[in-house]
Amino acid sequence: MKIGVIAEQLGTTVRTLRFYEAQGLVQPQRTPGGTRLYDEADVARFAAVLALARLGFSLQELAALAAVRSQNETGAAASRDVLARLAAMDQSLAEQATAIKAQRRDLAQARALVSRCQGCTQRPLRAVCDQCEVSRGVSDSQILQLIWEAPIRD
């Protein structure tokens, strides 16, 4: 299978897949002439790396995870190491999930507040908005701190 087809299938770029390959995360077979031969196992590895990288796991973490089995003398040692790493990854995802839930609550609060401005005919400037009762809720929303311009300072 050609790498361009794999990249399209996985929603990424050839450059990204080549980078992962250069990092040793995927090691395709090669013809005597040096042409890479990707099989379904390579596609599955690329997909796993992409999914985990998109969740924020570093390439160093993924490379360490990929190398766990080969770095242990026994299956028992390897399984302990893999289980510890998987538990750490699960904890990281749980923390992300908590942060995402909090951010979604903030987004909902911001949307509710901003929707109250839909009929406003005033120019959206801090000097004008600060006079409006809707603006009082801005300080309660983290994302609105970014959207509302900086406060007027004396």
mmCIF file of N, CA and C in Angstrom, residues 46-116:
data_model
loop_
_atom_site.group_PDB
_atom_site.id
_atom_site.type_symbol
_atom_site.label_atom_id
_atom_site.label_comp_id
_atom_site.label_asym_id
_atom_site.label_seq_id
_atom_site.Cartn_x
_atom_site.Cartn_y
_atom_site.Cartn_z
ATOM 1 N N PHE A 46 0.221 3.092 12.419
ATOM 2 C CA PHE A 46 0.076 4.513 12.109
ATOM 3 C C PHE A 46 -1.195 5.059 12.755
ATOM 4 N N ALA A 47 -2.300 4.336 12.632
ATOM 5 C CA ALA A 47 -3.581 4.779 13.186
ATOM 6 C C ALA A 47 -3.496 4.917 14.702
ATOM 7 N N ALA A 48 -2.844 3.969 15.354
ATOM 8 C CA ALA A 48 -2.696 4.024 16.811
ATOM 9 C C ALA A 48 -1.855 5.225 17.228
ATOM 10 N N VAL A 49 -0.747 5.437 16.532
ATOM 11 C CA VAL A 49 0.120 6.578 16.859
ATOM 12 C C VAL A 49 -0.634 7.889 16.663
ATOM 13 N N LEU A 50 -1.331 8.009 15.543
ATOM 14 C CA LEU A 50 -2.089 9.231 15.277
ATOM 15 C C LEU A 50 -3.149 9.487 16.342
ATOM 16 N N ALA A 51 -3.892 8.450 16.692
ATOM 17 C CA ALA A 51 -4.957 8.603 17.689
ATOM 18 C C ALA A 51 -4.386 9.058 19.019
ATOM 19 N N LEU A 52 -3.303 8.454 19.446
ATOM 20 C CA LEU A 52 -2.710 8.808 20.734
ATOM 21 C C LEU A 52 -2.044 10.183 20.693
ATOM 22 N N ALA A 53 -1.394 10.497 19.573
ATOM 23 C CA ALA A 53 -0.765 11.819 19.436
ATOM 24 C C ALA A 53 -1.830 12.907 19.447
ATOM 25 N N ARG A 54 -2.961 12.656 18.796
ATOM 26 C CA ARG A 54 -4.047 13.644 18.779
ATOM 27 C C ARG A 54 -4.636 13.862 20.165
ATOM 28 N N LEU A 55 -4.467 12.897 21.042
ATOM 29 C CA LEU A 55 -4.940 13.037 22.423
ATOM 30 C C LEU A 55 -3.899 13.709 23.316
ATOM 31 N N GLY A 56 -2.764 14.042 22.732
ATOM 32 C CA GLY A 56 -1.758 14.784 23.477
ATOM 33 C C GLY A 56 -0.582 13.986 23.999
ATOM 34 N N PHE A 57 -0.526 12.707 23.688
ATOM 35 C CA PHE A 57 0.625 11.928 24.131
ATOM 36 C C PHE A 57 1.818 12.274 23.245
ATOM 37 N N SER A 58 2.962 12.467 23.877
ATOM 38 C CA SER A 58 4.158 12.867 23.137
ATOM 39 C C SER A 58 4.728 11.691 22.358
ATOM 40 N N LEU A 59 5.503 12.012 21.354
ATOM 41 C CA LEU A 59 6.145 10.955 20.580
ATOM 42 C C LEU A 59 7.145 10.178 21.436
ATOM 43 N N GLN A 60 7.733 10.844 22.406
ATOM 44 C CA GLN A 60 8.638 10.153 23.322
ATOM 45 C C GLN A 60 7.869 9.101 24.124
ATOM 46 N N GLU A 61 6.685 9.472 24.608
ATOM 47 C CA GLU A 61 5.863 8.516 25.347
ATOM 48 C C GLU A 61 5.459 7.343 24.457
ATOM 49 N N LEU A 62 5.088 7.644 23.235
ATOM 50 C CA LEU A 62 4.650 6.596 22.316
ATOM 51 C C LEU A 62 5.809 5.694 21.920
ATOM 52 N N ALA A 63 6.974 6.280 21.701
ATOM 53 C CA ALA A 63 8.150 5.467 21.363
ATOM 54 C C ALA A 63 8.518 4.553 22.534
ATOM 55 N N ALA A 64 8.437 5.082 23.751
ATOM 56 C CA ALA A 64 8.727 4.263 24.935
ATOM 57 C C ALA A 64 7.715 3.129 25.063
ATOM 58 N N LEU A 65 6.457 3.434 24.812
ATOM 59 C CA LEU A 65 5.414 2.413 24.878
ATOM 60 C C LEU A 65 5.641 1.342 23.815
ATOM 61 N N ALA A 66 5.986 1.773 22.613
ATOM 62 C CA ALA A 66 6.217 0.826 21.511
ATOM 63 C C ALA A 66 7.403 -0.094 21.789
ATOM 64 N N ALA A 67 8.347 0.380 22.581
ATOM 65 C CA ALA A 67 9.561 -0.397 22.837
ATOM 66 C C ALA A 67 9.492 -1.261 24.095
ATOM 67 N N VAL A 68 8.411 -1.152 24.861
ATOM 68 C CA VAL A 68 8.324 -1.832 26.158
ATOM 69 C C VAL A 68 8.601 -3.333 26.053
ATOM 70 N N ARG A 69 7.923 -3.997 25.175
ATOM 71 C CA ARG A 69 8.043 -5.462 25.122
ATOM 72 C C ARG A 69 9.467 -5.898 24.786
ATOM 73 N N SER A 70 10.105 -5.196 23.861
ATOM 74 C CA SER A 70 11.456 -5.592 23.459
ATOM 75 C C SER A 70 12.503 -5.269 24.519
ATOM 76 N N GLN A 71 12.167 -4.412 25.464
ATOM 77 C CA GLN A 71 13.121 -4.012 26.493
ATOM 78 C C GLN A 71 13.024 -4.844 27.764
ATOM 79 N N ASN A 72 12.124 -5.801 27.783
ATOM 80 C CA ASN A 72 11.961 -6.630 28.968
ATOM 81 C C ASN A 72 12.409 -8.058 28.686
ATOM 82 N N GLU A 73 12.909 -8.703 29.726
ATOM 83 C CA GLU A 73 13.429 -10.061 29.596
ATOM 84 C C GLU A 73 12.336 -11.125 29.587
ATOM 85 N N THR A 74 11.219 -10.838 30.267
ATOM 86 C CA THR A 74 10.157 -11.843 30.361
ATOM 87 C C THR A 74 8.798 -11.212 30.053
ATOM 88 N N GLY A 75 7.856 -12.082 29.743
ATOM 89 C CA GLY A 75 6.498 -11.615 29.514
ATOM 90 C C GLY A 75 5.917 -10.985 30.768
ATOM 91 N N ALA A 76 6.249 -11.544 31.921
ATOM 92 C CA ALA A 76 5.743 -11.005 33.178
ATOM 93 C C ALA A 76 6.261 -9.578 33.402
ATOM 94 N N ALA A 77 7.543 -9.379 33.164
ATOM 95 C CA ALA A 77 8.128 -8.048 33.339
ATOM 96 C C ALA A 77 7.524 -7.072 32.325
ATOM 97 N N ALA A 78 7.378 -7.536 31.098
ATOM 98 C CA ALA A 78 6.797 -6.684 30.059
ATOM 99 C C ALA A 78 5.357 -6.319 30.405
ATOM 100 N N SER A 79 4.585 -7.275 30.882
ATOM 101 C CA SER A 79 3.189 -6.985 31.208
ATOM 102 C C SER A 79 3.090 -5.991 32.355
ATOM 103 N N ARG A 80 3.954 -6.102 33.353
ATOM 104 C CA ARG A 80 3.946 -5.128 34.452
ATOM 105 C C ARG A 80 4.243 -3.727 33.921
ATOM 106 N N ASP A 81 5.239 -3.641 33.064
ATOM 107 C CA ASP A 81 5.640 -2.358 32.494
ATOM 108 C C ASP A 81 4.515 -1.781 31.622
ATOM 109 N N VAL A 82 3.931 -2.617 30.772
ATOM 110 C CA VAL A 82 2.835 -2.164 29.916
ATOM 111 C C VAL A 82 1.654 -1.716 30.766
ATOM 112 N N LEU A 83 1.286 -2.495 31.758
ATOM 113 C CA LEU A 83 0.151 -2.133 32.615
ATOM 114 C C LEU A 83 0.381 -0.800 33.328
ATOM 115 N N ALA A 84 1.594 -0.576 33.792
ATOM 116 C CA ALA A 84 1.900 0.689 34.476
ATOM 117 C C ALA A 84 1.766 1.860 33.498
ATOM 118 N N ARG A 85 2.273 1.675 32.295
ATOM 119 C CA ARG A 85 2.180 2.755 31.300
ATOM 120 C C ARG A 85 0.736 2.998 30.882
ATOM 121 N N LEU A 86 -0.032 1.930 30.705
ATOM 122 C CA LEU A 86 -1.440 2.076 30.329
ATOM 123 C C LEU A 86 -2.233 2.767 31.444
ATOM 124 N N ALA A 87 -1.917 2.449 32.681
ATOM 125 C CA ALA A 87 -2.595 3.103 33.801
ATOM 126 C C ALA A 87 -2.275 4.595 33.818
ATOM 127 N N ALA A 88 -1.027 4.949 33.543
ATOM 128 C CA ALA A 88 -0.642 6.367 33.506
ATOM 129 C C ALA A 88 -1.355 7.085 32.360
ATOM 130 N N MET A 89 -1.475 6.414 31.220
ATOM 131 C CA MET A 89 -2.186 7.004 30.088
ATOM 132 C C MET A 89 -3.665 7.190 30.415
ATOM 133 N N ASP A 90 -4.246 6.203 31.071
ATOM 134 C CA ASP A 90 -5.650 6.292 31.459
ATOM 135 C C ASP A 90 -5.864 7.455 32.420
ATOM 136 N N GLN A 91 -4.961 7.630 33.358
ATOM 137 C CA GLN A 91 -5.049 8.752 34.299
ATOM 138 C C GLN A 91 -4.966 10.083 33.554
ATOM 139 N N SER A 92 -4.064 10.164 32.607
ATOM 140 C CA SER A 92 -3.920 11.377 31.808
ATOM 141 C C SER A 92 -5.212 11.675 31.045
ATOM 142 N N LEU A 93 -5.813 10.653 30.447
ATOM 143 C CA LEU A 93 -7.066 10.841 29.722
ATOM 144 C C LEU A 93 -8.200 11.232 30.661
ATOM 145 N N ALA A 94 -8.223 10.662 31.853
ATOM 146 C CA ALA A 94 -9.256 11.023 32.832
ATOM 147 C C ALA A 94 -9.129 12.497 33.205
ATOM 148 N N GLU A 95 -7.904 12.967 33.385
ATOM 149 C CA GLU A 95 -7.679 14.381 33.702
ATOM 150 C C GLU A 95 -8.108 15.266 32.541
ATOM 151 N N GLN A 96 -7.808 14.835 31.320
ATOM 152 C CA GLN A 96 -8.241 15.591 30.145
ATOM 153 C C GLN A 96 -9.762 15.637 30.063
ATOM 154 N N ALA A 97 -10.401 14.510 30.340
ATOM 155 C CA ALA A 97 -11.866 14.447 30.284
ATOM 156 C C ALA A 97 -12.481 15.418 31.287
ATOM 157 N N THR A 98 -11.900 15.498 32.466
ATOM 158 C CA THR A 98 -12.385 16.431 33.481
ATOM 159 C C THR A 98 -12.220 17.870 33.003
ATOM 160 N N ALA A 99 -11.061 18.152 32.420
ATOM 161 C CA ALA A 99 -10.813 19.506 31.904
ATOM 162 C C ALA A 99 -11.759 19.832 30.750
ATOM 163 N N ILE A 100 -12.026 18.872 29.900
ATOM 164 C CA ILE A 100 -12.937 19.088 28.772
ATOM 165 C C ILE A 100 -14.355 19.344 29.276
ATOM 166 N N LYS A 101 -14.786 18.593 30.273
ATOM 167 C CA LYS A 101 -16.120 18.821 30.840
ATOM 168 C C LYS A 101 -16.235 20.228 31.406
ATOM 169 N N ALA A 102 -15.212 20.668 32.115
ATOM 170 C CA ALA A 102 -15.229 22.022 32.681
ATOM 171 C C ALA A 102 -15.254 23.065 31.569
ATOM 172 N N GLN A 103 -14.487 22.841 30.517
ATOM 173 C CA GLN A 103 -14.464 23.794 29.414
ATOM 174 C C GLN A 103 -15.805 23.826 28.691
ATOM 175 N N ARG A 104 -16.440 22.676 28.554
ATOM 176 C CA ARG A 104 -17.753 22.632 27.905
ATOM 177 C C ARG A 104 -18.801 23.374 28.741
ATOM 178 N N ARG A 105 -18.709 23.264 30.066
ATOM 179 C CA ARG A 105 -19.623 24.036 30.927
ATOM 180 C C ARG A 105 -19.395 25.529 30.723
ATOM 181 N N ASP A 106 -18.125 25.924 30.645
ATOM 182 C CA ASP A 106 -17.800 27.323 30.432
ATOM 183 C C ASP A 106 -18.315 27.795 29.070
ATOM 184 N N LEU A 107 -18.176 26.963 28.050
ATOM 185 C CA LEU A 107 -18.689 27.312 26.722
ATOM 186 C C LEU A 107 -20.209 27.487 26.747
ATOM 187 N N ALA A 108 -20.891 26.602 27.440
ATOM 188 C CA ALA A 108 -22.353 26.702 27.536
ATOM 189 C C ALA A 108 -22.750 27.999 28.230
ATOM 190 N N GLN A 109 -22.045 28.323 29.302
ATOM 191 C CA GLN A 109 -22.321 29.561 30.029
ATOM 192 C C GLN A 109 -22.044 30.768 29.131
ATOM 193 N N ALA A 110 -20.953 30.721 28.384
ATOM 194 C CA ALA A 110 -20.605 31.828 27.485
ATOM 195 C C ALA A 110 -21.636 31.969 26.374
ATOM 196 N N ARG A 111 -22.068 30.857 25.816
ATOM 197 C CA ARG A 111 -23.080 30.904 24.760
ATOM 198 C C ARG A 111 -24.385 31.506 25.281
ATOM 199 N N ALA A 112 -24.774 31.119 26.474
ATOM 200 C CA ALA A 112 -26.004 31.656 27.050
ATOM 201 C C ALA A 112 -25.888 33.165 27.240
ATOM 202 N N LEU A 113 -24.736 33.594 27.700
ATOM 203 C CA LEU A 113 -24.533 35.020 27.931
ATOM 204 C C LEU A 113 -24.490 35.786 26.610
ATOM 205 N N VAL A 114 -23.720 35.312 25.663
ATOM 206 C CA VAL A 114 -23.573 36.005 24.378
ATOM 207 C C VAL A 114 -24.888 36.002 23.599
ATOM 208 N N SER A 115 -25.684 34.965 23.744
ATOM 209 C CA SER A 115 -26.973 34.928 23.027
ATOM 210 C C SER A 115 -27.889 36.065 23.468
ATOM 211 N N ARG A 116 -27.672 36.556 24.670
ATOM 212 C CA ARG A 116 -28.470 37.690 25.161
ATOM 213 C C ARG A 116 -28.093 38.992 24.443
#
